[in-house]
Coordinates of C-alpha atoms in Angstrom, one line a residue:
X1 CA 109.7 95.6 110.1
X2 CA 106.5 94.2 112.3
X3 CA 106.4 96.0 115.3
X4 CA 107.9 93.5 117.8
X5 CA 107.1 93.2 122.0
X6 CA 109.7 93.3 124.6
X7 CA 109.4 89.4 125.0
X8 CA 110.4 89.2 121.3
X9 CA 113.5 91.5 121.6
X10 CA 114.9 89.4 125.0
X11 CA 114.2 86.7 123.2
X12 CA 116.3 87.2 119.8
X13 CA 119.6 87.7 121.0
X14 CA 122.0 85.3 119.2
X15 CA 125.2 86.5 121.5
X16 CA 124.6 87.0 125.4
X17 CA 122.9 84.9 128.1
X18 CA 119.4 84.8 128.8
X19 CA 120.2 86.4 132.1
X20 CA 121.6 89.2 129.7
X21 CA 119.3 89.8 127.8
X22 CA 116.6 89.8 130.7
X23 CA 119.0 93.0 132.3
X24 CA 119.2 94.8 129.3
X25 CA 117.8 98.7 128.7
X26 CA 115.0 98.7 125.9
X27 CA 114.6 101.8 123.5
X28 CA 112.2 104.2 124.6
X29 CA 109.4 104.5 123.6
X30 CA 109.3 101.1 122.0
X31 CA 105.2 101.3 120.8
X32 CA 105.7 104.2 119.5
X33 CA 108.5 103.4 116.6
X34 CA 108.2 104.4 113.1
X35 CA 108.1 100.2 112.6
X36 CA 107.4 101.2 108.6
X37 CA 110.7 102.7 108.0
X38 CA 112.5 100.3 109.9
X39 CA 114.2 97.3 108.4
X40 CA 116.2 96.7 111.9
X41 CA 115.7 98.0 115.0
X42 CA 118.9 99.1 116.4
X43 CA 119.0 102.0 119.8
X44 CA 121.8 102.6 122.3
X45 CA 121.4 101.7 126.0
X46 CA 120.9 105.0 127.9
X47 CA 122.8 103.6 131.0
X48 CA 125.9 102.4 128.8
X49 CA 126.7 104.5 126.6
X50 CA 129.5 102.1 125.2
X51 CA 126.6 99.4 124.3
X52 CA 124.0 99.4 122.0
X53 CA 121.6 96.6 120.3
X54 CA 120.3 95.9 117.1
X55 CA 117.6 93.0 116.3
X56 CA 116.4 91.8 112.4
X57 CA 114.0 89.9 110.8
X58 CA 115.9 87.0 109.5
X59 CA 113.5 83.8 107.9
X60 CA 110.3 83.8 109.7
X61 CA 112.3 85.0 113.2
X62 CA 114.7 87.7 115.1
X63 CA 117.9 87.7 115.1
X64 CA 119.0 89.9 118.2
X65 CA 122.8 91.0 118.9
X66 CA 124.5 93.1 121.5
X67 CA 127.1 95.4 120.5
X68 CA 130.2 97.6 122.3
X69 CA 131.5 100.1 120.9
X70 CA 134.9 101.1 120.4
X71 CA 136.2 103.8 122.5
X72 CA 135.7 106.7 120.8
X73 CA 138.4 108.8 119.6
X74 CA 137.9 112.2 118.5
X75 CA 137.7 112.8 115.3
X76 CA 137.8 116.1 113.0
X77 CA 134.8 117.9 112.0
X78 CA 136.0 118.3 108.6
X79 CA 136.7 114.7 107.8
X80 CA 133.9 112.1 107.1
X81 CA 133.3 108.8 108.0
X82 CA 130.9 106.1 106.5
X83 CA 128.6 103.7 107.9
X84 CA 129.4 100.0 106.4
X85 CA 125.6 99.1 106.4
X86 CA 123.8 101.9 105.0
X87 CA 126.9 104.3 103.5
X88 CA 125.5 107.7 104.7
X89 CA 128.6 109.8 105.6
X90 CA 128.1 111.5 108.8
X91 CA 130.8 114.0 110.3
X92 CA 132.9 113.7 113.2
X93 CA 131.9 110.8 115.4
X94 CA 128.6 110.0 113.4
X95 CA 130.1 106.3 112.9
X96 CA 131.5 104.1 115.5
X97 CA 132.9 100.7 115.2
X98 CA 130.7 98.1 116.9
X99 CA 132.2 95.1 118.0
X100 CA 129.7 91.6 118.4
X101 CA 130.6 88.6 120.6
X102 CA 130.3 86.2 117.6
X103 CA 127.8 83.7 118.8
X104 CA 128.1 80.1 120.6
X105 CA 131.4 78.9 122.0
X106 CA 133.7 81.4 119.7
X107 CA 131.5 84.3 121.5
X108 CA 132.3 82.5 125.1
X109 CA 135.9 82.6 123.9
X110 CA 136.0 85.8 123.6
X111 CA 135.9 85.8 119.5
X112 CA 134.4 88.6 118.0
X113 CA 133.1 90.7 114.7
X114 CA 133.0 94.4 114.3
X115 CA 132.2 97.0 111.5
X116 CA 131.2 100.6 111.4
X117 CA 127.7 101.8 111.7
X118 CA 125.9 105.1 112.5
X119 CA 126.2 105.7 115.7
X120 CA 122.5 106.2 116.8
X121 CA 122.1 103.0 114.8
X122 CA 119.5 104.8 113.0
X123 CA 120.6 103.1 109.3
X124 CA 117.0 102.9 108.0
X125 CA 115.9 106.2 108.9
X126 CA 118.7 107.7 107.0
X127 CA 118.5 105.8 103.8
X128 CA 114.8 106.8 103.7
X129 CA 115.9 110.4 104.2
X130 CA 113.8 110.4 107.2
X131 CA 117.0 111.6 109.7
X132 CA 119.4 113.8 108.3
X133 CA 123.3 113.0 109.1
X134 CA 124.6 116.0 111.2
X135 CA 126.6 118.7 108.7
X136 CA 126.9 116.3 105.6
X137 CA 124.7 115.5 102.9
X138 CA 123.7 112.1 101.7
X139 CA 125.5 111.2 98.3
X140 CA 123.5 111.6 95.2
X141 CA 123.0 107.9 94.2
X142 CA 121.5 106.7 90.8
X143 CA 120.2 103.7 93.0
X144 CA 116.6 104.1 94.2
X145 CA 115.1 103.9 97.7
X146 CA 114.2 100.8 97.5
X147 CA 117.8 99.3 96.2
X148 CA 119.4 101.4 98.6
X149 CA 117.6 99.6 101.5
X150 CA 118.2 96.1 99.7
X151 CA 122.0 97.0 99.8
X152 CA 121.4 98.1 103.5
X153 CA 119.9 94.7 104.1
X154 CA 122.1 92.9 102.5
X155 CA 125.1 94.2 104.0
X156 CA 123.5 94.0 107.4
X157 CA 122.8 90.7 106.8
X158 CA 126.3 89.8 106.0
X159 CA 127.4 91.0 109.3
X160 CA 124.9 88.8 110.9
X161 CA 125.8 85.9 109.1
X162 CA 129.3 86.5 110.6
X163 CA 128.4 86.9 114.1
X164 CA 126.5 83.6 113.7
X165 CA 128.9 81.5 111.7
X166 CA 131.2 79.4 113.9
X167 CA 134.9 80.3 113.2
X168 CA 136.9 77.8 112.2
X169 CA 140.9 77.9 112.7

């Protein structure tokens, strides 16, 4: 991913008002991201816990979305859960489910999209073996690098296309 300005991120987001999006928490540290080894920039908002962001290169733009998450329930130690985007098991409460306001007049009728990712929303780093998931070990896969961050993509890119697509009854 391109290293993108805070004008860029307020910009992108597909599901909240311009007024939102002005208010919102940036990452910290935003110059100083390992932009290489991300495909998506996703962080949680220090100030909400229960909210967190995520903004992809889609076309020649961004595509920004802001994101609840479920309440958390507490879960065993010694079961597993799996992210939906980039399937690295983490234990305990390493996945939530994040729910999008799907965008336009669905999103303003209170219509939305959810799916489980890693909870720091730290996909990329993870599928690059860059951050290590808490207690588990990624699965052994006969898929490479480089078609395990395709798959990451293109499941990422399926959520998006969900938050974006007008829902018809």
């Amino acid at each position: 991913m391109r290293p993108i300005s805070e004008s860029d991120i307020r910009g992108s987001f597909v599901n909240c008002s311009k007024g939102e999006a002005r208010k919102l928490h940036l990452p910290r540290g935003l110059a100083d991201l390992p932009w290489d080894d991300l495909d998506f920039l996703g962080w949680r908002d220090q100030g909400a816990p229960d909210r967190g962001y995520l903004i992809a290169e889609r076309g020649d733009g961004l595509i920004g979305v802001t994101l609840r998450v479920a309440s958390e329930n507490r879960r065993s130690l010694v079961k597993t859960t799996v992210c939906s985007l980039c399937l690295t098991s983490h234990a305990g409460s390493g996945v939530s489910l994040f729910a999008a306001r799907r965008a336009g007049a669905a999103g303003r009728d209170g219509n939305t999209v959810g799916t489980y990712i890693c909870g720091d929303l730290a996909c990329p780093l993870y599928v690059r073996g860059k951050k290590k998931s808490a207690l588990v070990t990624r699965f052994t896969e006969s898929l490479s690098i480089e078609e395990q961050v395709d798959r990451m993509r293109t499941n990422l890119d399926a959520f998006l296309d969900e938050v974006v697509r007008e829902k018809t009854t």
